Tab-separated table of C-alpha atoms in Angstrom:
chain	number	residue	atom	x	y	z
A	1	UNK	CA	-85.463	4.033	43.301
A	2	UNK	CA	-84.593	6.752	40.802
A	3	UNK	CA	-80.875	7.337	41.071
A	4	UNK	CA	-80.429	9.804	38.224
A	5	UNK	CA	-77.051	10.902	39.358
A	6	UNK	CA	-77.198	14.649	38.754
A	7	UNK	CA	-79.614	14.858	41.690
A	8	UNK	CA	-77.319	12.946	44.036
A	9	UNK	CA	-73.755	13.756	42.974
A	10	UNK	CA	-71.447	14.323	45.916
A	11	UNK	CA	-73.826	12.915	48.519
A	12	UNK	CA	-72.714	10.652	51.379
A	13	UNK	CA	-73.021	7.540	49.186
A	14	UNK	CA	-70.718	9.061	46.558
A	15	UNK	CA	-68.203	9.986	49.242
A	16	UNK	CA	-67.992	6.441	50.604
A	17	UNK	CA	-67.988	4.843	47.149
A	18	UNK	CA	-65.265	7.121	45.842
A	19	UNK	CA	-63.092	6.800	48.939
A	20	UNK	CA	-63.168	3.012	48.458
A	21	UNK	CA	-62.426	3.481	44.745
A	22	UNK	CA	-59.374	5.628	45.465
A	23	UNK	CA	-57.987	3.134	47.988
A	24	UNK	CA	-58.288	0.345	45.391
A	25	UNK	CA	-56.552	2.473	42.762
A	26	UNK	CA	-53.774	3.484	45.131
A	27	UNK	CA	-53.109	-0.196	45.785
A	28	UNK	CA	-52.957	-1.008	42.075
A	29	UNK	CA	-50.414	1.789	41.613
A	30	UNK	CA	-47.948	0.098	43.971
A	31	UNK	CA	-46.724	-1.992	41.031
A	32	UNK	CA	-45.304	-0.424	37.871
A	33	UNK	CA	-47.276	-2.760	35.624
A	34	UNK	CA	-50.216	-1.096	33.840
A	35	UNK	CA	-53.798	-1.631	34.914
A	36	UNK	CA	-57.216	-0.899	33.448
A	37	UNK	CA	-60.296	0.578	35.109
A	38	UNK	CA	-63.632	-0.474	33.616
A	39	UNK	CA	-66.510	1.733	34.757
A	40	UNK	CA	-69.712	0.027	33.617
A	41	UNK	CA	-72.157	2.843	34.456
A	42	UNK	CA	-69.937	5.879	34.064
A	43	UNK	CA	-72.444	8.763	33.952
A	44	UNK	CA	-71.312	12.159	32.652
A	45	UNK	CA	-68.051	12.384	34.577
A	46	UNK	CA	-68.425	15.899	35.984
A	47	UNK	CA	-71.358	17.337	37.944
A	48	UNK	CA	-72.238	20.975	38.473
A	49	UNK	CA	-73.409	21.367	42.070
A	50	UNK	CA	-75.101	24.660	41.209
A	51	UNK	CA	-77.342	22.927	38.649
A	52	UNK	CA	-81.106	22.779	39.074
A	53	UNK	CA	-80.887	19.035	39.782
A	54	UNK	CA	-78.212	19.307	42.475
A	55	UNK	CA	-79.849	22.317	44.098
A	56	UNK	CA	-83.235	20.603	44.150
A	57	UNK	CA	-82.025	17.925	46.573
A	58	UNK	CA	-78.988	19.619	48.129
A	59	UNK	CA	-77.649	16.159	48.971
A	60	UNK	CA	-74.056	17.146	48.269
A	61	UNK	CA	-74.151	19.439	51.312
A	62	UNK	CA	-74.508	16.374	53.545
A	63	UNK	CA	-71.686	14.613	51.709
A	64	UNK	CA	-68.704	16.316	50.094
A	65	UNK	CA	-69.903	19.647	51.508
A	66	UNK	CA	-69.171	18.379	55.032
A	67	UNK	CA	-65.928	16.741	54.040
A	68	UNK	CA	-64.055	19.229	51.892
A	69	UNK	CA	-62.752	21.431	54.731
A	70	UNK	CA	-63.067	18.990	57.640
A	71	UNK	CA	-60.172	18.041	59.915
A	72	UNK	CA	-59.137	14.422	60.427
A	73	UNK	CA	-56.448	12.691	62.405
A	74	UNK	CA	-53.229	12.001	60.537
A	75	UNK	CA	-54.010	8.382	59.633
A	76	UNK	CA	-57.478	9.087	58.215
A	77	UNK	CA	-56.278	12.264	56.481
A	78	UNK	CA	-53.560	10.335	54.635
A	79	UNK	CA	-56.065	7.738	53.398
A	80	UNK	CA	-58.557	10.404	52.295
A	81	UNK	CA	-55.951	12.580	50.571
A	82	UNK	CA	-56.150	11.012	47.054
A	83	UNK	CA	-59.938	11.360	47.020
A	84	UNK	CA	-59.952	14.951	48.248
A	85	UNK	CA	-57.164	15.878	45.813
A	86	UNK	CA	-59.313	14.541	42.950
A	87	UNK	CA	-62.247	16.706	44.095
A	88	UNK	CA	-60.059	19.789	44.534
A	89	UNK	CA	-58.504	19.287	41.105
A	90	UNK	CA	-61.742	20.454	39.451
A	91	UNK	CA	-62.356	23.178	42.067
A	92	UNK	CA	-59.173	25.252	41.704
A	93	UNK	CA	-60.764	28.316	43.349
A	94	UNK	CA	-61.521	26.444	46.558
A	95	UNK	CA	-64.749	25.145	48.002
A	96	UNK	CA	-66.733	22.643	45.997
A	97	UNK	CA	-68.763	23.855	43.027
A	98	UNK	CA	-68.201	20.792	40.868
A	99	UNK	CA	-67.996	17.130	41.725
A	100	UNK	CA	-66.070	14.449	39.809
A	101	UNK	CA	-67.802	11.200	39.036
A	102	UNK	CA	-65.965	7.893	39.186
A	103	UNK	CA	-64.399	8.092	35.688
A	104	UNK	CA	-62.909	11.512	36.434
A	105	UNK	CA	-61.594	10.347	39.804
A	106	UNK	CA	-60.048	7.254	38.241
A	107	UNK	CA	-58.485	9.285	35.449
A	108	UNK	CA	-57.029	11.776	37.929
A	109	UNK	CA	-55.255	8.970	39.791
A	110	UNK	CA	-54.048	6.968	36.790
A	111	UNK	CA	-50.463	6.954	35.581
A	112	UNK	CA	-49.328	7.271	31.962
A	113	UNK	CA	-49.337	3.468	31.459
A	114	UNK	CA	-52.868	2.913	32.803
A	115	UNK	CA	-56.131	2.904	30.848
A	116	UNK	CA	-59.803	3.685	31.484
A	117	UNK	CA	-62.848	2.194	29.762
A	118	UNK	CA	-65.845	4.426	30.555
A	119	UNK	CA	-69.144	2.826	29.552
A	120	UNK	CA	-72.464	4.658	29.502
A	121	UNK	CA	-75.739	3.599	27.870
A	122	UNK	CA	-77.652	6.902	27.908
A	123	UNK	CA	-76.875	8.628	24.553
A	124	UNK	CA	-76.736	12.198	25.880
A	125	UNK	CA	-74.647	11.208	28.885
A	126	UNK	CA	-72.277	9.215	26.691
A	127	UNK	CA	-71.898	12.244	24.406
A	128	UNK	CA	-71.034	14.477	27.378
A	129	UNK	CA	-68.541	11.884	28.561
A	130	UNK	CA	-66.876	11.820	25.124
A	131	UNK	CA	-66.560	15.602	25.265
A	132	UNK	CA	-65.096	15.396	28.753
A	133	UNK	CA	-62.377	12.992	27.613
A	134	UNK	CA	-61.912	14.344	24.112
A	135	UNK	CA	-58.350	13.815	22.910
A	136	UNK	CA	-57.418	11.622	25.877
A	137	UNK	CA	-55.756	8.545	24.405
A	138	UNK	CA	-55.755	6.765	27.788
A	139	UNK	CA	-59.546	6.811	28.013
A	140	UNK	CA	-62.050	5.038	25.797
A	141	UNK	CA	-65.700	6.090	26.078
A	142	UNK	CA	-68.299	3.610	24.837
A	143	UNK	CA	-72.062	4.032	24.443
A	144	UNK	CA	-73.017	0.562	25.565
A	145	UNK	CA	-75.072	-1.362	28.113
A	146	UNK	CA	-72.689	-1.798	31.034
A	147	UNK	CA	-74.083	-5.238	31.818
A	148	UNK	CA	-73.047	-6.436	28.348
A	149	UNK	CA	-69.562	-5.037	28.864
A	150	UNK	CA	-68.985	-7.500	31.695
A	151	UNK	CA	-68.818	-10.205	29.047
A	152	UNK	CA	-67.424	-8.440	26.006
A	153	UNK	CA	-64.604	-6.465	27.627
A	154	UNK	CA	-63.153	-8.976	30.060
A	155	UNK	CA	-60.436	-9.797	30.688
A	156	UNK	CA	-58.611	-6.588	29.742
A	157	UNK	CA	-55.347	-6.978	27.911
A	158	UNK	CA	-53.464	-5.571	30.907
A	159	UNK	CA	-54.702	-8.493	33.043
A	160	UNK	CA	-54.644	-6.150	36.040
A	161	UNK	CA	-57.290	-3.749	37.155
A	162	UNK	CA	-60.645	-2.889	38.576
A	163	UNK	CA	-64.247	-3.170	37.425
A	164	UNK	CA	-66.611	-0.660	39.035
A	165	UNK	CA	-70.271	-1.659	38.755
A	166	UNK	CA	-72.470	1.211	39.883
A	167	UNK	CA	-75.938	0.814	38.323
A	168	UNK	CA	-78.558	3.568	38.664
A	169	UNK	CA	-81.169	1.347	40.365
A	170	UNK	CA	-83.884	2.904	38.230
A	171	UNK	CA	-85.483	-0.437	37.405
A	172	UNK	CA	-86.592	-3.490	39.368
A	173	UNK	CA	-84.226	-6.429	39.423
A	174	UNK	CA	-80.924	-4.537	39.742
A	175	UNK	CA	-79.748	-6.732	42.639
A	176	UNK	CA	-80.320	-9.842	40.524
A	177	UNK	CA	-78.441	-8.217	37.641
A	178	UNK	CA	-75.555	-7.422	39.977
A	179	UNK	CA	-75.211	-11.065	40.999
A	180	UNK	CA	-75.662	-12.405	37.461
A	181	UNK	CA	-73.255	-9.857	36.019
A	182	UNK	CA	-70.617	-10.600	38.628
A	183	UNK	CA	-70.890	-14.342	38.092
A	184	UNK	CA	-70.410	-13.941	34.324
A	185	UNK	CA	-67.540	-11.513	34.760
A	186	UNK	CA	-65.784	-13.590	37.391
A	187	UNK	CA	-65.810	-16.651	35.133
A	188	UNK	CA	-64.023	-14.656	32.433
A	189	UNK	CA	-61.630	-12.863	34.762
A	190	UNK	CA	-61.425	-14.464	38.220
A	191	UNK	CA	-58.338	-12.472	39.201
A	192	UNK	CA	-59.804	-9.000	38.704
A	193	UNK	CA	-60.918	-6.637	41.451
A	194	UNK	CA	-64.645	-5.889	41.326
A	195	UNK	CA	-66.437	-3.164	43.275
A	196	UNK	CA	-70.254	-3.367	43.299
A	197	UNK	CA	-72.223	-0.422	44.685
A	198	UNK	CA	-75.739	-0.792	46.082
A	199	UNK	CA	-78.256	1.414	47.940
A	200	UNK	CA	-79.467	0.561	51.439
A	201	UNK	CA	-83.174	1.109	51.079
A	202	UNK	CA	-85.009	-2.176	50.576
A	203	UNK	CA	-83.650	-4.303	53.429
A	204	UNK	CA	-85.263	-7.534	52.228
A	205	UNK	CA	-83.651	-7.139	48.808
A	206	UNK	CA	-80.252	-6.615	50.436
A	207	UNK	CA	-80.599	-9.753	52.567
A	208	UNK	CA	-81.446	-11.749	49.437
A	209	UNK	CA	-78.565	-10.105	47.545
A	210	UNK	CA	-76.033	-11.059	50.193
A	211	UNK	CA	-77.399	-14.595	50.368
A	212	UNK	CA	-77.078	-14.968	46.595
A	213	UNK	CA	-73.485	-13.734	46.716
A	214	UNK	CA	-72.627	-16.223	49.468
A	215	UNK	CA	-74.154	-19.012	47.384
A	216	UNK	CA	-72.368	-17.957	44.194
A	217	UNK	CA	-69.173	-19.756	45.133
A	218	UNK	CA	-67.102	-16.660	44.358
A	219	UNK	CA	-64.336	-16.339	46.968
A	220	UNK	CA	-62.971	-13.249	48.703
A	221	UNK	CA	-66.080	-11.056	49.034
A	222	UNK	CA	-65.854	-8.093	51.405
A	223	UNK	CA	-69.142	-6.280	52.117
A	224	UNK	CA	-68.967	-2.638	53.204
A	225	UNK	CA	-72.120	-1.193	54.811
A	226	UNK	CA	-72.485	2.495	55.701
A	227	UNK	CA	-75.706	3.812	57.221
A	228	UNK	CA	-76.448	7.456	57.978
A	229	UNK	CA	-79.787	6.774	59.706
A	230	UNK	CA	-81.765	3.786	61.010
A	231	UNK	CA	-84.285	2.022	58.813
A	232	UNK	CA	-87.023	4.453	57.827
A	233	UNK	CA	-90.756	3.833	57.763
A	234	UNK	CA	-90.911	5.895	54.562
A	235	UNK	CA	-88.733	4.779	51.619
A	236	UNK	CA	-85.450	6.659	51.723
A	237	UNK	CA	-81.765	6.133	51.119
A	238	UNK	CA	-80.688	5.182	54.641
A	239	UNK	CA	-77.208	4.144	53.591
A	240	UNK	CA	-75.141	2.545	50.880
A	241	UNK	CA	-72.922	-0.457	50.471
A	242	UNK	CA	-70.154	-1.877	48.349
A	243	UNK	CA	-69.100	-5.442	47.779
A	244	UNK	CA	-65.450	-5.755	46.808
A	245	UNK	CA	-64.301	-8.977	45.164
A	246	UNK	CA	-60.594	-9.817	45.513
A	247	UNK	CA	-59.956	-6.828	47.798
A	248	UNK	CA	-56.316	-5.899	48.355
A	249	UNK	CA	-54.977	-7.203	51.652
A	250	UNK	CA	-54.587	-3.590	52.771
A	251	UNK	CA	-58.218	-2.562	52.216
A	252	UNK	CA	-59.898	-3.878	55.359
A	253	UNK	CA	-57.383	-2.201	57.670
A	254	UNK	CA	-57.602	1.077	55.746
A	255	UNK	CA	-61.392	1.085	55.933
A	256	UNK	CA	-61.335	0.373	59.665
A	257	UNK	CA	-59.376	3.604	59.959
A	258	UNK	CA	-61.295	5.817	57.560
A	259	UNK	CA	-64.931	4.664	57.882
A	260	UNK	CA	-65.325	5.691	61.548
A	261	UNK	CA	-64.013	9.159	60.660
A	262	UNK	CA	-66.466	9.449	57.769
A	263	UNK	CA	-69.325	8.111	59.863
A	264	UNK	CA	-68.834	10.700	62.600
A	265	UNK	CA	-69.067	13.385	59.942
A	266	UNK	CA	-71.836	12.050	57.701
A	267	UNK	CA	-74.308	10.179	59.940
A	268	UNK	CA	-77.455	12.223	60.557
A	269	UNK	CA	-79.537	10.125	62.952
A	270	UNK	CA	-78.838	7.449	65.566
A	271	UNK	CA	-78.714	4.519	65.709
A	272	UNK	CA	-76.749	4.221	62.475
A	273	UNK	CA	-73.733	2.038	61.939
A	274	UNK	CA	-71.023	1.038	59.532
A	275	UNK	CA	-69.677	-2.483	59.162
A	276	UNK	CA	-67.265	-4.709	57.270
A	277	UNK	CA	-68.320	-8.309	56.721
A	278	UNK	CA	-66.665	-11.107	54.777
A	279	UNK	CA	-69.417	-12.786	52.747
A	280	UNK	CA	-66.835	-15.301	51.526
A	281	UNK	CA	-63.199	-15.902	52.430
A	282	UNK	CA	-60.447	-17.534	50.407
């Protein structure tokens, strides 16, 4: 699967991933103590939805394009507000012409005491990310393999925070790297929150991935699955998932409110479902 993100920015998978990200950040902000966000595959930070890449697929129209002016009930609207505010912050004229990647969303929600480590291996993307955050003393951009960062940059000095692991899935073996990377990271920082994104495309690989996580011995694993269509005969992105390690006690209840609202808006073919499953408890 080629997940070069300029082609897919703002699609349904980004919406779900970034809504989960904002709920985790909002929880961390409930305490005054500083936290750090470590984004291991940060991308370029800001995506132009009028670019050749975005226009070629048009995927954002089935994601943030459906969401930006949609109506929700009061409970779901309150939970979605931080995410939508982050999107609107770079679209001051209304609508959605640009889409913020995870480092921009995290930076928008951070307070003055919080810090962001944005890690990107691709030289040109890392350079664009440095330009994006030029002069921002709260953000450190590093041109580095994100998998290596899970060893070298943990635990953060703040001892509070979130690690977002969102690999591009351009190469074989990414599910194995997710499990191996999480196991290494968790040994160094067992108290951190980890959010691991994955595509729902190869169902056999996902079954093996979940089995490996269950067998890892890592406690408190919440698996979030969000399909927009049933399993396809032709390879396609039928959905996306996130595994959250050490999720806040508030997260499951929040997602049971917001995911049905998102699913009604974003699902394109029945039967498609969303689910929350504990791969491991305490």
